């Protein structure tokens, strides 16, 4: 063996450590997928939060109405305000049904058809002529509960 050749040999060396940045393409795809899912979940949670807040606000309107307007003294104002709440909810819940143009018996029939599973939905017929009738007959508790149900169902 030649001593000159052995002196020229070097020790075994290891490969350099792999850098942690930039990550492999699979990690980029996974990060993009995770980001997409998080954005989708965030938007969905925000939409649900807004719906809950809107319903809470509208239910507050009904409670405020029961405090501010006495249905026995001002039945037309009471029915008119309830009708306005029903309209606002319907405009948002049924955008293609032209709810804004409905009035009178058509409007009462529409409401009764949408709330057909309730026994007290027949009371909604008071919206056909009640706001214009000098002495409409209706039960304010039933009407307020129907309004609350309408808001919870469609609001």
mmCIF file of C-alpha atoms in Angstrom:
data_model
loop_
_atom_site.group_PDB
_atom_site.id
_atom_site.type_symbol
_atom_site.label_atom_id
_atom_site.label_comp_id
_atom_site.label_asym_id
_atom_site.label_seq_id
_atom_site.Cartn_x
_atom_site.Cartn_y
_atom_site.Cartn_z
ATOM 1 C CA UNK A 1 0.000 0.000 0.000
ATOM 2 C CA UNK A 2 1.213 3.344 -0.943
ATOM 3 C CA UNK A 3 1.384 5.743 2.023
ATOM 4 C CA UNK A 4 0.930 8.752 -0.186
ATOM 5 C CA UNK A 5 -2.415 7.516 -1.467
ATOM 6 C CA UNK A 6 -3.768 6.751 2.019
ATOM 7 C CA UNK A 7 -2.925 10.255 3.184
ATOM 8 C CA UNK A 8 -4.994 11.711 0.412
ATOM 9 C CA UNK A 9 -8.202 9.978 1.563
ATOM 10 C CA UNK A 10 -10.742 12.005 3.508
ATOM 11 C CA UNK A 11 -13.143 10.901 6.218
ATOM 12 C CA UNK A 12 -16.738 10.032 5.400
ATOM 13 C CA UNK A 13 -18.888 13.109 5.664
ATOM 14 C CA UNK A 14 -22.676 13.385 6.045
ATOM 15 C CA UNK A 15 -24.985 15.242 3.773
ATOM 16 C CA UNK A 16 -25.875 18.784 4.801
ATOM 17 C CA UNK A 17 -29.026 19.133 6.957
ATOM 18 C CA UNK A 18 -32.225 19.725 5.062
ATOM 19 C CA UNK A 19 -33.475 23.281 5.402
ATOM 20 C CA UNK A 20 -36.909 23.720 6.993
ATOM 21 C CA UNK A 21 -37.745 26.536 4.590
ATOM 22 C CA UNK A 22 -39.076 26.477 1.877
ATOM 23 C CA UNK A 23 -41.357 23.516 2.535
ATOM 24 C CA UNK A 24 -42.037 20.831 -0.003
ATOM 25 C CA UNK A 25 -44.882 21.415 -2.522
ATOM 26 C CA UNK A 26 -47.179 19.013 -0.662
ATOM 27 C CA UNK A 27 -47.041 21.244 2.412
ATOM 28 C CA UNK A 28 -47.983 24.270 0.293
ATOM 29 C CA UNK A 29 -51.009 22.404 -1.043
ATOM 30 C CA UNK A 30 -51.998 21.321 2.463
ATOM 31 C CA UNK A 31 -51.609 24.874 3.795
ATOM 32 C CA UNK A 32 -53.732 26.273 0.967
ATOM 33 C CA UNK A 33 -56.408 23.663 1.569
ATOM 34 C CA UNK A 34 -56.400 24.370 5.302
ATOM 35 C CA UNK A 35 -56.612 28.114 4.693
ATOM 36 C CA UNK A 36 -59.552 27.624 2.320
ATOM 37 C CA UNK A 37 -61.422 25.506 4.868
ATOM 38 C CA UNK A 38 -60.763 28.037 7.641
ATOM 39 C CA UNK A 39 -62.008 30.936 5.512
ATOM 40 C CA UNK A 40 -65.134 28.973 4.574
ATOM 41 C CA UNK A 41 -65.828 28.084 8.219
ATOM 42 C CA UNK A 42 -65.238 31.675 9.292
ATOM 43 C CA UNK A 43 -67.639 33.070 6.714
ATOM 44 C CA UNK A 44 -70.251 30.510 7.649
ATOM 45 C CA UNK A 45 -69.888 31.275 11.361
ATOM 46 C CA UNK A 46 -70.145 35.002 10.646
ATOM 47 C CA UNK A 47 -73.301 34.501 8.581
ATOM 48 C CA UNK A 48 -74.897 32.409 11.337
ATOM 49 C CA UNK A 49 -73.941 35.042 13.903
ATOM 50 C CA UNK A 50 -75.545 37.778 11.804
ATOM 51 C CA UNK A 51 -78.747 35.743 11.385
ATOM 52 C CA UNK A 52 -78.934 35.191 15.140
ATOM 53 C CA UNK A 53 -78.359 38.884 15.795
ATOM 54 C CA UNK A 54 -81.022 39.886 13.259
ATOM 55 C CA UNK A 55 -83.543 37.472 14.793
ATOM 56 C CA UNK A 56 -82.722 38.714 18.267
ATOM 57 C CA UNK A 57 -83.247 42.304 17.134
ATOM 58 C CA UNK A 58 -86.580 41.506 15.484
ATOM 59 C CA UNK A 59 -87.789 39.590 18.534
ATOM 60 C CA UNK A 60 -86.830 42.672 20.526
ATOM 61 C CA UNK A 61 -89.061 44.733 18.213
ATOM 62 C CA UNK A 62 -92.025 42.520 19.110
ATOM 63 C CA UNK A 63 -91.297 42.858 22.821
ATOM 64 C CA UNK A 64 -90.901 46.618 22.447
ATOM 65 C CA UNK A 65 -94.157 46.801 20.503
ATOM 66 C CA UNK A 66 -96.013 45.018 23.291
ATOM 67 C CA UNK A 67 -94.671 47.571 25.766
ATOM 68 C CA UNK A 68 -95.225 50.736 23.714
ATOM 69 C CA UNK A 69 -98.544 50.134 21.937
ATOM 70 C CA UNK A 70 -101.656 49.004 23.769
ATOM 71 C CA UNK A 71 -103.613 46.790 21.346
ATOM 72 C CA UNK A 72 -106.912 47.544 23.059
ATOM 73 C CA UNK A 73 -106.532 51.322 22.564
ATOM 74 C CA UNK A 74 -104.635 51.382 19.253
ATOM 75 C CA UNK A 75 -105.409 48.124 17.423
ATOM 76 C CA UNK A 76 -104.689 49.557 13.970
ATOM 77 C CA UNK A 77 -101.231 50.780 14.983
ATOM 78 C CA UNK A 78 -100.492 47.452 16.653
ATOM 79 C CA UNK A 79 -101.536 45.429 13.610
ATOM 80 C CA UNK A 80 -99.769 47.791 11.245
ATOM 81 C CA UNK A 81 -96.492 47.403 13.133
ATOM 82 C CA UNK A 82 -96.833 43.624 13.290
ATOM 83 C CA UNK A 83 -97.597 43.611 9.571
ATOM 84 C CA UNK A 84 -94.450 45.645 8.934
ATOM 85 C CA UNK A 85 -92.377 43.089 10.869
ATOM 86 C CA UNK A 86 -93.961 40.240 8.884
ATOM 87 C CA UNK A 87 -93.145 42.110 5.640
ATOM 88 C CA UNK A 88 -89.511 42.716 6.579
ATOM 89 C CA UNK A 89 -88.972 39.058 7.364
ATOM 90 C CA UNK A 90 -90.811 37.916 4.227
ATOM 91 C CA UNK A 91 -88.815 40.228 1.949
ATOM 92 C CA UNK A 92 -85.604 38.643 3.153
ATOM 93 C CA UNK A 93 -86.860 35.049 3.315
ATOM 94 C CA UNK A 94 -88.772 34.982 -0.007
ATOM 95 C CA UNK A 95 -86.961 37.316 -2.423
ATOM 96 C CA UNK A 96 -88.501 35.861 -5.581
ATOM 97 C CA UNK A 97 -92.126 35.862 -4.463
ATOM 98 C CA UNK A 98 -92.845 39.619 -4.758
ATOM 99 C CA UNK A 99 -93.894 39.894 -1.119
ATOM 100 C CA UNK A 100 -93.595 43.674 -1.176
ATOM 101 C CA UNK A 101 -96.507 43.986 -3.584
ATOM 102 C CA UNK A 102 -98.807 41.674 -1.632
ATOM 103 C CA UNK A 103 -101.595 43.245 0.387
ATOM 104 C CA UNK A 104 -104.996 42.434 1.767
ATOM 105 C CA UNK A 105 -106.280 38.903 1.418
ATOM 106 C CA UNK A 106 -103.385 37.832 -0.849
ATOM 107 C CA UNK A 107 -100.932 38.760 1.887
ATOM 108 C CA UNK A 108 -102.955 37.007 4.595
ATOM 109 C CA UNK A 109 -103.274 33.888 2.428
ATOM 110 C CA UNK A 110 -99.535 33.897 1.752
ATOM 111 C CA UNK A 111 -98.755 34.100 5.471
ATOM 112 C CA UNK A 112 -101.277 31.390 6.324
ATOM 113 C CA UNK A 113 -99.846 29.135 3.613
ATOM 114 C CA UNK A 114 -96.302 29.573 4.912
ATOM 115 C CA UNK A 115 -97.384 28.932 8.502
ATOM 116 C CA UNK A 116 -99.812 26.135 7.713
ATOM 117 C CA UNK A 117 -98.531 23.829 10.435
ATOM 118 C CA UNK A 118 -99.750 26.149 13.191
ATOM 119 C CA UNK A 119 -103.302 25.930 14.520
ATOM 120 C CA UNK A 120 -103.448 29.661 15.190
ATOM 121 C CA UNK A 121 -102.345 30.602 11.650
ATOM 122 C CA UNK A 122 -105.992 31.340 10.827
ATOM 123 C CA UNK A 123 -105.621 34.443 13.009
ATOM 124 C CA UNK A 124 -103.423 35.962 10.306
ATOM 125 C CA UNK A 125 -106.540 36.772 8.296
ATOM 126 C CA UNK A 126 -106.823 39.921 10.387
ATOM 127 C CA UNK A 127 -104.043 41.408 8.227
ATOM 128 C CA UNK A 128 -106.434 41.463 5.274
ATOM 129 C CA UNK A 129 -108.609 44.221 6.728
ATOM 130 C CA UNK A 130 -107.574 44.672 10.357
ATOM 131 C CA UNK A 131 -105.310 47.706 9.951
ATOM 132 C CA UNK A 132 -108.169 49.525 8.182
ATOM 133 C CA UNK A 133 -111.074 48.251 10.271
ATOM 134 C CA UNK A 134 -112.221 50.695 12.997
ATOM 135 C CA UNK A 135 -112.584 47.881 15.541
ATOM 136 C CA UNK A 136 -110.649 44.786 14.480
ATOM 137 C CA UNK A 137 -111.033 41.705 16.623
ATOM 138 C CA UNK A 138 -107.879 39.739 17.339
ATOM 139 C CA UNK A 139 -105.973 38.283 20.255
ATOM 140 C CA UNK A 140 -102.775 40.323 20.759
ATOM 141 C CA UNK A 141 -101.020 37.435 22.535
ATOM 142 C CA UNK A 142 -101.713 35.061 19.642
ATOM 143 C CA UNK A 143 -100.606 37.652 17.088
ATOM 144 C CA UNK A 144 -97.387 38.377 19.008
ATOM 145 C CA UNK A 145 -96.640 34.660 19.286
ATOM 146 C CA UNK A 146 -97.299 34.175 15.570
ATOM 147 C CA UNK A 147 -94.907 37.027 14.849
ATOM 148 C CA UNK A 148 -92.244 35.470 17.069
ATOM 149 C CA UNK A 149 -92.725 32.124 15.341
ATOM 150 C CA UNK A 150 -92.470 33.804 11.910
ATOM 151 C CA UNK A 151 -89.217 35.491 12.932
ATOM 152 C CA UNK A 152 -87.728 32.274 14.331
ATOM 153 C CA UNK A 153 -88.756 30.300 11.269
ATOM 154 C CA UNK A 154 -87.876 32.723 8.478
ATOM 155 C CA UNK A 155 -85.983 35.637 10.035
#
